[in-house]
CSV table of C-alpha atoms in Angstrom, one decimal:
chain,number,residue,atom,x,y,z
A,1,UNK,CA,46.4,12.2,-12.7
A,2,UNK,CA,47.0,15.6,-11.2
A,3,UNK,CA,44.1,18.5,-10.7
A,4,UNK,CA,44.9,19.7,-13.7
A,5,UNK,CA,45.0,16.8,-16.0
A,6,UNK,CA,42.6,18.5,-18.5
A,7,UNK,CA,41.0,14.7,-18.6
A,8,UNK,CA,40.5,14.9,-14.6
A,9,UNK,CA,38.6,18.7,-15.4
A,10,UNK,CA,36.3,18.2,-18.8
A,11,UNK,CA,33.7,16.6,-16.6
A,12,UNK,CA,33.4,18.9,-13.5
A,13,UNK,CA,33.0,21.7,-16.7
A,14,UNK,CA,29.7,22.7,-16.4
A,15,UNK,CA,30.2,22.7,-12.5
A,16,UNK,CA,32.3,25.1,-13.1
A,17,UNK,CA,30.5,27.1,-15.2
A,18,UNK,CA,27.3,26.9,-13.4
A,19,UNK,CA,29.9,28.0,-10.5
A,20,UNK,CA,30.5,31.3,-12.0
A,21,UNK,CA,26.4,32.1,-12.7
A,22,UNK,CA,26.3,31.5,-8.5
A,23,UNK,CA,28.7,34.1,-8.2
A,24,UNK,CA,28.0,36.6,-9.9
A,25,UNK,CA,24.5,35.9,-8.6
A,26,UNK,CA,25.5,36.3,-5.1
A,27,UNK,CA,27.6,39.6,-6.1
A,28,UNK,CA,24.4,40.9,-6.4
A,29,UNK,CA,24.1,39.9,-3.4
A,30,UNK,CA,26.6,41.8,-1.8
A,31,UNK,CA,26.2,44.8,-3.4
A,32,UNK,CA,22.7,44.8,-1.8
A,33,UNK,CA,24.2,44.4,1.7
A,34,UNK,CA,26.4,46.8,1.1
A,35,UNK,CA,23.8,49.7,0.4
A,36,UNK,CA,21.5,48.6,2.8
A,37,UNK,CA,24.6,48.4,5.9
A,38,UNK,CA,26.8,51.3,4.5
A,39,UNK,CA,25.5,53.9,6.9
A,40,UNK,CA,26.2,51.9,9.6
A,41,UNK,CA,29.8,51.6,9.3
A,42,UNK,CA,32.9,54.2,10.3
A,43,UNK,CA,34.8,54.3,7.0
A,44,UNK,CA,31.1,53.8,4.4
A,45,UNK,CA,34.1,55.3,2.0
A,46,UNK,CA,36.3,52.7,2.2
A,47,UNK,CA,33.7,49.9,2.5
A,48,UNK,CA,32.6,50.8,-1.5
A,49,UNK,CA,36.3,50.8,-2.3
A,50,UNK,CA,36.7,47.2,-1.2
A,51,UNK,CA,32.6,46.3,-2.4
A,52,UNK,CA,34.5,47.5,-6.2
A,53,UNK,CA,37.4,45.6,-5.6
A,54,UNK,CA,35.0,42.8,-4.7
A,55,UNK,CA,33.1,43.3,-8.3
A,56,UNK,CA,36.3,43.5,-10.5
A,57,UNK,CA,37.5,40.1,-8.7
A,58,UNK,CA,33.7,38.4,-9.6
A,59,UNK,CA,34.4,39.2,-12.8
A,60,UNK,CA,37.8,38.2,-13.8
A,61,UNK,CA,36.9,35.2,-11.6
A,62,UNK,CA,34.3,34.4,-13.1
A,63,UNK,CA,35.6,34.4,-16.4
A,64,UNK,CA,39.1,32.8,-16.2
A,65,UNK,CA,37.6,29.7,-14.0
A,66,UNK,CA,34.8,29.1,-16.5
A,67,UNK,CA,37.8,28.0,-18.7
A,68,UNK,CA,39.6,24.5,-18.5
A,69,UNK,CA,43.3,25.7,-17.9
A,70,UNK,CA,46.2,24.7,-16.3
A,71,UNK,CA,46.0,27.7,-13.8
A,72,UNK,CA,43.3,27.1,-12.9
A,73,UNK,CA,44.5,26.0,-9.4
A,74,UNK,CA,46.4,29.0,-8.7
A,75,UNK,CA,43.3,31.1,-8.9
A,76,UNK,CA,41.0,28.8,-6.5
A,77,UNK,CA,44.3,29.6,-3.9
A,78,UNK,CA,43.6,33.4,-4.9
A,79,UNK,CA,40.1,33.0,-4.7
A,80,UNK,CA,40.2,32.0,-1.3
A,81,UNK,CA,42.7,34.6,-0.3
A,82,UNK,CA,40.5,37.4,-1.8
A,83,UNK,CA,37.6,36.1,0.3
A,84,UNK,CA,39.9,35.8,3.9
A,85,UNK,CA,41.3,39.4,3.0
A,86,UNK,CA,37.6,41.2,2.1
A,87,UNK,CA,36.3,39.3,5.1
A,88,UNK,CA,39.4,40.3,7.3
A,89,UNK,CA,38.6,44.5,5.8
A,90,UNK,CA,35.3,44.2,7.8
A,91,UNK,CA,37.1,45.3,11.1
A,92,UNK,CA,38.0,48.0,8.8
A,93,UNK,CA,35.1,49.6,7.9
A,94,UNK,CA,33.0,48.5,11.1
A,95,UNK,CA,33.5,49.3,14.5
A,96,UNK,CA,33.2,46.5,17.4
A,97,UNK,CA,29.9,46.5,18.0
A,98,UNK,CA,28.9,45.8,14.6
A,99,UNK,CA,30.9,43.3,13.0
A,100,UNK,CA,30.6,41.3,16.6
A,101,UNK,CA,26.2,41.4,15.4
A,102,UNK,CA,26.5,41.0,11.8
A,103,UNK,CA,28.1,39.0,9.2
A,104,UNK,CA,31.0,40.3,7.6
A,105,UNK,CA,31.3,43.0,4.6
A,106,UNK,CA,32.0,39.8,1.8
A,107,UNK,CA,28.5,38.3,3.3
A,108,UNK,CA,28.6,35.1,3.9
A,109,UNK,CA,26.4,33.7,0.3
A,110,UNK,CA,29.6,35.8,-1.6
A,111,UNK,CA,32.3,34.2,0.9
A,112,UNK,CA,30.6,30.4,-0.5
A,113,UNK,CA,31.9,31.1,-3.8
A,114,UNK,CA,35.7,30.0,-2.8
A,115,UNK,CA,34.6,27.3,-0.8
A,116,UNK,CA,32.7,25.6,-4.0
A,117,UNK,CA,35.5,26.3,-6.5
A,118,UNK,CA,38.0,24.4,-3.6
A,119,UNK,CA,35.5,21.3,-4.1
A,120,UNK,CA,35.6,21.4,-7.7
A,121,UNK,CA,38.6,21.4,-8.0
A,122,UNK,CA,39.6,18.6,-5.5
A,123,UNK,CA,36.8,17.1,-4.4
A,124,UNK,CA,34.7,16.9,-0.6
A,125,UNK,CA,37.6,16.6,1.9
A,126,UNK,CA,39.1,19.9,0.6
A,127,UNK,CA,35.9,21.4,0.3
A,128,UNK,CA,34.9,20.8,3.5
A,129,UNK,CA,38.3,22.3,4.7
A,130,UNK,CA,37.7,25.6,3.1
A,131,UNK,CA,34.6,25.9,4.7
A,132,UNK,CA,35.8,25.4,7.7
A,133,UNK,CA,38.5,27.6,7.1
A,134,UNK,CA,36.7,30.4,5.9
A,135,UNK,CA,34.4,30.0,9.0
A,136,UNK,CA,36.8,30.3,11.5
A,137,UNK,CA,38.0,33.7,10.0
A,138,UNK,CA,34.2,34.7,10.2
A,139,UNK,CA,34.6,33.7,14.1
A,140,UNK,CA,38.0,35.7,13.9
A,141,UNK,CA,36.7,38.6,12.3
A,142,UNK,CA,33.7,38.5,14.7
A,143,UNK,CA,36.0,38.1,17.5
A,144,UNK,CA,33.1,36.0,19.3
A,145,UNK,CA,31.7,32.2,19.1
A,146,UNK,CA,28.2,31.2,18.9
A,147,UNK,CA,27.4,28.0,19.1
A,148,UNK,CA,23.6,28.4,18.6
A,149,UNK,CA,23.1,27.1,15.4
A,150,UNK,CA,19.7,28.6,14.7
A,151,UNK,CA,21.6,32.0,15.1
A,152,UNK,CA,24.5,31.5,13.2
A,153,UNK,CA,25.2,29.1,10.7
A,154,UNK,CA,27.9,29.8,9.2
A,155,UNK,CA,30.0,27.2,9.9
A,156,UNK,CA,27.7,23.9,8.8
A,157,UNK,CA,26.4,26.2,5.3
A,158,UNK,CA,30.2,26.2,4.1
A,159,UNK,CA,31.0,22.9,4.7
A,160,UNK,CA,27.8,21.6,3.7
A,161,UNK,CA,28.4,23.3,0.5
A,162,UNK,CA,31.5,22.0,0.3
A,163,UNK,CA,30.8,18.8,0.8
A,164,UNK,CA,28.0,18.5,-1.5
A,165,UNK,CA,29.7,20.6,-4.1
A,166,UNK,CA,32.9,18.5,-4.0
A,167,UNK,CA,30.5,14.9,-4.3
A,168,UNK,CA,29.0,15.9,-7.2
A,169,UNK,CA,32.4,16.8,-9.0
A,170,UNK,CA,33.7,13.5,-7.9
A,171,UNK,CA,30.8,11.6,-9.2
A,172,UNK,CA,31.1,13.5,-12.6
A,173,UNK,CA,34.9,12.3,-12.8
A,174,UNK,CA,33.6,8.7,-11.9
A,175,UNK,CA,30.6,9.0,-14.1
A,176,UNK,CA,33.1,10.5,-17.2
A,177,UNK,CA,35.7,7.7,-16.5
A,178,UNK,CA,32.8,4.8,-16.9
A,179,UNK,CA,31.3,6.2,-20.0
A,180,UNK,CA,35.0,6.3,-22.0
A,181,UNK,CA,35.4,2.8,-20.7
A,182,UNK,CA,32.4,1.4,-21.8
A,183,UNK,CA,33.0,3.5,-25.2
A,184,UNK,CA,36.6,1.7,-25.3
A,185,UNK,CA,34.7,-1.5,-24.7
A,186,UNK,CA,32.0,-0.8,-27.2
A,187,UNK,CA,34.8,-0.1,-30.0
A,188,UNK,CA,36.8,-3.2,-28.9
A,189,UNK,CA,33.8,-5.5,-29.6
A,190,UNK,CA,32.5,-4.5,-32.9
A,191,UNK,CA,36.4,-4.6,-33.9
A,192,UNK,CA,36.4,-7.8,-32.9
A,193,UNK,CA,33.3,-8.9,-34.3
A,194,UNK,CA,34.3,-7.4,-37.6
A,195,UNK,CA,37.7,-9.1,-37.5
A,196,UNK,CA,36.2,-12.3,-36.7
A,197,UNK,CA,33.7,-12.1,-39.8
A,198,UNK,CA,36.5,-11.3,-42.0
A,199,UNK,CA,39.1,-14.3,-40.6
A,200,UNK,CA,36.3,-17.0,-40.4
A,201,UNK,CA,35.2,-16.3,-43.8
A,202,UNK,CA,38.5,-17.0,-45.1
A,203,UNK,CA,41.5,-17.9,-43.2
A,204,UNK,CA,39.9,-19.8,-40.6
A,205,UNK,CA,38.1,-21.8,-42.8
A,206,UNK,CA,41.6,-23.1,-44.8
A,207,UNK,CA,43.4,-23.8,-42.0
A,208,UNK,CA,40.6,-26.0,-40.9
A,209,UNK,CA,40.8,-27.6,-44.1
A,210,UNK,CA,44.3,-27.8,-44.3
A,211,UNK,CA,44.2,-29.6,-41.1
A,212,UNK,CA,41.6,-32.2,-41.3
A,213,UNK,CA,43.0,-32.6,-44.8
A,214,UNK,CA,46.5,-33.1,-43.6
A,215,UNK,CA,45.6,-35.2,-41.1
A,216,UNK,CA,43.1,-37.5,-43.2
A,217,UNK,CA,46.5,-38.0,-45.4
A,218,UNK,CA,48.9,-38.6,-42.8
A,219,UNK,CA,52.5,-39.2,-44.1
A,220,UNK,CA,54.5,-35.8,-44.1
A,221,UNK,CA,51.7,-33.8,-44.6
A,222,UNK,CA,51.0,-34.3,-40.5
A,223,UNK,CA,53.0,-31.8,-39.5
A,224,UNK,CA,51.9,-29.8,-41.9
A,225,UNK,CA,48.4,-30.6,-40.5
A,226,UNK,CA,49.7,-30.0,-37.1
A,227,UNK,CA,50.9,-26.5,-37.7
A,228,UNK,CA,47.7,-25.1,-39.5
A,229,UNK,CA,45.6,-26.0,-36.5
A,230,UNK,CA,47.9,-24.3,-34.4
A,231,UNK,CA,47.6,-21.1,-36.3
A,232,UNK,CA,44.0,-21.7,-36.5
A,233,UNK,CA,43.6,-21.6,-32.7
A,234,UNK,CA,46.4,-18.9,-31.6
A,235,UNK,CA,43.5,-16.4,-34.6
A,236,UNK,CA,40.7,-17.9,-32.6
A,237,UNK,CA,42.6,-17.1,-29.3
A,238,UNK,CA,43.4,-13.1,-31.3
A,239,UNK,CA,40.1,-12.7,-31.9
A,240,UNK,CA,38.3,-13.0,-28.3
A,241,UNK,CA,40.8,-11.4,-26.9
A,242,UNK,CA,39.5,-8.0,-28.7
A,243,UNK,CA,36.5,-8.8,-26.5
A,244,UNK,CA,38.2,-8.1,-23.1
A,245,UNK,CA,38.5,-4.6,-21.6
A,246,UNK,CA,42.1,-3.6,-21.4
A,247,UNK,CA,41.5,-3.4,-17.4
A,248,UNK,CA,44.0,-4.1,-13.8
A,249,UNK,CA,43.6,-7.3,-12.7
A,250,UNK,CA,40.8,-6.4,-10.2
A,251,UNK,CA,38.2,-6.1,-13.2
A,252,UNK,CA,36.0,-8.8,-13.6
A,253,UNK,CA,35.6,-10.5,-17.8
A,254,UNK,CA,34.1,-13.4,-19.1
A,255,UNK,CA,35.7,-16.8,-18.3
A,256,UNK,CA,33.6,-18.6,-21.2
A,257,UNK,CA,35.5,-16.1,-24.0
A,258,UNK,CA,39.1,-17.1,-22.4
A,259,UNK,CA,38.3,-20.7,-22.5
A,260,UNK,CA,36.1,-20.6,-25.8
A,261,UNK,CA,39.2,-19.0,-27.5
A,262,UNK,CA,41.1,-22.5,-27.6
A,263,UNK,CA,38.4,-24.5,-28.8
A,264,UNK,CA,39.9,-26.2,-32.7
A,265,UNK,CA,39.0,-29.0,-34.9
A,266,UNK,CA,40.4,-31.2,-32.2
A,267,UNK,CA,38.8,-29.1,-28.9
A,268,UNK,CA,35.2,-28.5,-28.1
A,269,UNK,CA,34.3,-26.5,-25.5
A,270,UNK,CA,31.1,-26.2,-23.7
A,271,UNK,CA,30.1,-23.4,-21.5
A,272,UNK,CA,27.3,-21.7,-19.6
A,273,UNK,CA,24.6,-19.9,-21.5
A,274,UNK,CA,25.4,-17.0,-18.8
A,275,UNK,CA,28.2,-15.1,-18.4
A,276,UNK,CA,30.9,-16.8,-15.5
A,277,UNK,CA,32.3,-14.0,-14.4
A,278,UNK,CA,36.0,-13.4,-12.5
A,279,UNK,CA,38.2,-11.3,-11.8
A,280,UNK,CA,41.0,-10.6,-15.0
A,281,UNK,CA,44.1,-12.2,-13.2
A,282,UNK,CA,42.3,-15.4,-12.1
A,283,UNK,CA,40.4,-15.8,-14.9
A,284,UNK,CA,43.7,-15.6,-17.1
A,285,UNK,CA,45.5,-17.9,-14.8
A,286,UNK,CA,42.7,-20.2,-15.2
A,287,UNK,CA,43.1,-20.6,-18.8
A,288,UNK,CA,46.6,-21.0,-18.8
A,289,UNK,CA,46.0,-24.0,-16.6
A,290,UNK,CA,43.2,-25.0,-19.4
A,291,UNK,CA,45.8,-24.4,-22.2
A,292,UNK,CA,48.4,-26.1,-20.3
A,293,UNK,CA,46.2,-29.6,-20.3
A,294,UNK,CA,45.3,-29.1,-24.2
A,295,UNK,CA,49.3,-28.9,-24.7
A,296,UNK,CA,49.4,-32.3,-22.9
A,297,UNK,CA,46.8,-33.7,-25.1
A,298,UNK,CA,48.0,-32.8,-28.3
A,299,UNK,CA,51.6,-34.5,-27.2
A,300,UNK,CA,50.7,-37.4,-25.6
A,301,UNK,CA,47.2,-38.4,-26.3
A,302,UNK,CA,47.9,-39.4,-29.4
A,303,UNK,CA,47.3,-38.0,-33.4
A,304,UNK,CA,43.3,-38.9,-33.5
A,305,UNK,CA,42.7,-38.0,-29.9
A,306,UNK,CA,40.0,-35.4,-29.3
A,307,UNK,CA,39.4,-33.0,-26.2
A,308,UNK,CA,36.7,-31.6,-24.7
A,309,UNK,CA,36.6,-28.5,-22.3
A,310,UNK,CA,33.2,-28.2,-19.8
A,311,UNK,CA,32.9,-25.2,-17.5
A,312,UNK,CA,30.4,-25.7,-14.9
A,313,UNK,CA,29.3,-22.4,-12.7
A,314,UNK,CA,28.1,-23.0,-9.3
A,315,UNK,CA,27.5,-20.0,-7.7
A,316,UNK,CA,30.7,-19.1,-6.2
A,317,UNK,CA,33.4,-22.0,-7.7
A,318,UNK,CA,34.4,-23.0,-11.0
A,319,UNK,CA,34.7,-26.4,-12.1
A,320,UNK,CA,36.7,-26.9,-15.3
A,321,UNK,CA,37.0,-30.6,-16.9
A,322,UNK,CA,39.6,-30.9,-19.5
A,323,UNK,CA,39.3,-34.4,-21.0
A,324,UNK,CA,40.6,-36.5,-24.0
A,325,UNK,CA,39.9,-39.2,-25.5
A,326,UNK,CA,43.4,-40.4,-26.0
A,327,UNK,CA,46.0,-43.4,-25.2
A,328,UNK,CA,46.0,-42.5,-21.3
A,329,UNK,CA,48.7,-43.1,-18.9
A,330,UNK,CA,49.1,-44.9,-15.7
A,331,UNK,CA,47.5,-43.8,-12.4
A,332,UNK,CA,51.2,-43.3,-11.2
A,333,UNK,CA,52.9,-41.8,-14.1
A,334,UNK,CA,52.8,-37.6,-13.1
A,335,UNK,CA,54.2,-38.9,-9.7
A,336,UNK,CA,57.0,-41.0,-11.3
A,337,UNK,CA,57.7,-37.8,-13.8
A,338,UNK,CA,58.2,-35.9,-10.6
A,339,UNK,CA,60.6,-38.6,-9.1
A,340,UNK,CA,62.6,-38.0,-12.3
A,341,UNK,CA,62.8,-34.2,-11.8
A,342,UNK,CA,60.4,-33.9,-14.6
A,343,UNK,CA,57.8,-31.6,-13.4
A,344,UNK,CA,55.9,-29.6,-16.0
A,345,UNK,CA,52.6,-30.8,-15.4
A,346,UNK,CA,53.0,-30.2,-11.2
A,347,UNK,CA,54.1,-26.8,-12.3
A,348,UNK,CA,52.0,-25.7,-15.1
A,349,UNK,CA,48.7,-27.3,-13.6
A,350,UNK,CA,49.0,-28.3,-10.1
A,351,UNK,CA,51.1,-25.6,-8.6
A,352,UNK,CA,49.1,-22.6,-10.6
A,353,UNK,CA,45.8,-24.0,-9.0
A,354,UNK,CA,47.3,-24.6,-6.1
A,355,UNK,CA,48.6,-20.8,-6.3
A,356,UNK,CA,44.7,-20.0,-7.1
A,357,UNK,CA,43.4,-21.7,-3.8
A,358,UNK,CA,41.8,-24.6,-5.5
A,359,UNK,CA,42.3,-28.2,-6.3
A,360,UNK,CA,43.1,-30.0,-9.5
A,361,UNK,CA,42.2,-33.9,-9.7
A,362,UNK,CA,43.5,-36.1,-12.2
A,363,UNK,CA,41.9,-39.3,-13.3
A,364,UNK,CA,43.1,-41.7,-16.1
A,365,UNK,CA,44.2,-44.8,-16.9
A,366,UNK,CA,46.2,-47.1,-19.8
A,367,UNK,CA,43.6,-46.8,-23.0
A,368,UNK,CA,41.4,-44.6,-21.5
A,369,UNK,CA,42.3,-41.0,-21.9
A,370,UNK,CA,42.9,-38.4,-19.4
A,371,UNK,CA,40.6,-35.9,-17.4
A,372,UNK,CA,41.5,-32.9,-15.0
A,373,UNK,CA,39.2,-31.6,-12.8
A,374,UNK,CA,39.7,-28.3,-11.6
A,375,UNK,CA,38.0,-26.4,-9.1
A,376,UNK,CA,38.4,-23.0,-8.0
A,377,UNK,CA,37.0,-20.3,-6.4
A,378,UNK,CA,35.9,-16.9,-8.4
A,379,UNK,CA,37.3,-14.9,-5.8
A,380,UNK,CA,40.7,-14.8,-4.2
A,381,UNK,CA,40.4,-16.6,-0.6
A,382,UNK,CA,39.2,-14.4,1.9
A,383,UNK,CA,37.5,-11.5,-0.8
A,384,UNK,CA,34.4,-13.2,-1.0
């Protein structure tokens, strides 16, 4: 996003306007300088010339930066070139020994104005470099250096004022950015909550029928049974989905709404009554090790067998338990599957937990179902 991005500027507007009130404020200023020093310089002609000049700049200034444009850039460069070149016509109108005493013909309080539209605009670092930059033409102009602060402090002012100046615009940016998210987020829920009303009332609810139904027949009416309850979860899995911030990776959601999403008829999940917390790309991977074990149970465990999903939350790990309460499998079948080149479940479960620096434990036997235990940490290893 670019200075200019009219999204990047909305939020630093009434900076910017309150910007313009300052100078034209400190015009007033100037004006007063300039009748009170006027007798004191060489050319007092010359020096009103360049005070009017000074006026008609405030103005159009004024007016064309209180405006969210494109340009808008171009005239903060201006700005600052008007201020070096009225600040540069003080050895002009002056002779030595005065404009080596005093503060230039701009004054100093009028000079600030290009140093706070430079931190608008682009925040403390260039702020603080106009400043600067505009005090060391005030030392040029002066053609002397003091370094007693209580005497002359032009120097820290400007940057101070451009540091503070460009915080506060980046905090409005920050502060904008947050408030559309949480509106995007706000918006994304009740969509979701509304979607979910209408599909549980109705479609939901069929498919759910049509798959205890099917089932309760049995015959050819199983698969039929099979495929309505995988509708039904892929809608359940739709629906919490409208819950989660479209986000990077590095933003943290709820784990319990990932893992929630694939409870059926046949899967119950428990969670938490808080939220569990983790970052988006863990969190998804996560699940996909979750959906990964459900996939195993409704192939292999058998047409009755249940499952059941617990997430436990202890602090800084994650303990997910799928189990069923299917046919089971030998102690050494996944290891024989891998002898036979067969490795789904070391791929889908083990090595994507493995990939999340955590550990995946299987115990089951011949009769007795299956149960993964899977522990990871909420954070990546070594982010705390």
């Amino acid at each position: 996003m670019t200075v200019n991005d009219p999204q990047r500027s909305r939020p630093t507007e009434p900076l910017w306007r309150a910007g313009q009130v300052f100078r034209l404020a400190t015009l007033v200023y100037a004006v007063g300088y300039q009748a009170h020093a006027v007798s004191e310089y060489i050319r007092p002609t010359l020096s009103w010339v360049i005070v009017a000049l000074m006026a008609v700049w405030s103005g159009v200034a004024a007016i064309v930066l209180s405006r969210d444009g494109a340009a808008r850039r171009w005239w903060v460069v201006a700005d600052v070139a008007v201020v070096v070149g009225a600040m540069a016509a003080t050895r002009l109108v002056a002779d030595q020994d005065w404009y080596s005493a005093h503060q230039s013909l701009p004054t100093t309080l009028w000079a600030t104005n290009a140093v706070i539209s430079a931190a608008i605009l682009s925040g403390p670092l260039v702020g603080v470099l106009a400043g600067l930059g505009i005090a060391i033409v005030a030392v040029a102009v002066r053609g002397t250096v003091d370094v007693d602060l209580a005497g002359d402090a032009t120097a820290p002012v400007l940057m101070s004022v451009g540091l503070a100046v460009g915080l506060a615009a980046n905090t409005a940016r920050r502060a904008q950015g947050q408030l559309e998210r949480a509106a995007r987020l706000a918006a994304a829920t009740e969509e979701r909550e509304r979607l979910g009303r209408e599909v549980h009332d109705g479609v939901l609810q069929v498919l759910a029928y049509v798959r205890r139904r099917g089932a309760e027949i049995g015959g050819p009416t199983l698969e039929l049974s099979t495929l309505a309850g995988e509708q039904e979860v892929a809608l359940r899995e739709l629906i919490s989905e409208q819950a989660l911030p479209v986000a990077g990776g590095d933003v943290d959601v709820d784990l319990r709404t990932l893992l929630r999403s694939q409870a059926g008829t046949a899967v119950s999940v428990s969670t938490p009554g808080g939220a569990v917390t983790m970052p988006r790309d863990r969190a998804e991977e996560l699940a996909a090790v979750v959906r990964t074990a459900l996939s195993n149970v409704a192939l292999h465990a058998g047409a009755n067998a249940k499952a059941y999903v617990l997430l436990e939350d202890l602090g800084v790990d994650v303990i997910v338990s799928v189990r069923d309460d299917g046919v089971g499998m030998a102690a050494d079948r996944l290891a024989a599957a891998e002898a036979e080149g067969r490795m789904g479940v070391s791929r889908s479960i083990l090595g994507r937990v493995a990939a999340l620096g955590g550990d995946a434990t299987l115990d089951t036997a011949v009769g007795e179902g299956v149960e993964w235990e899977i522990r990871v940490g909420k954070r990546a290893p070594g982010k705390g």
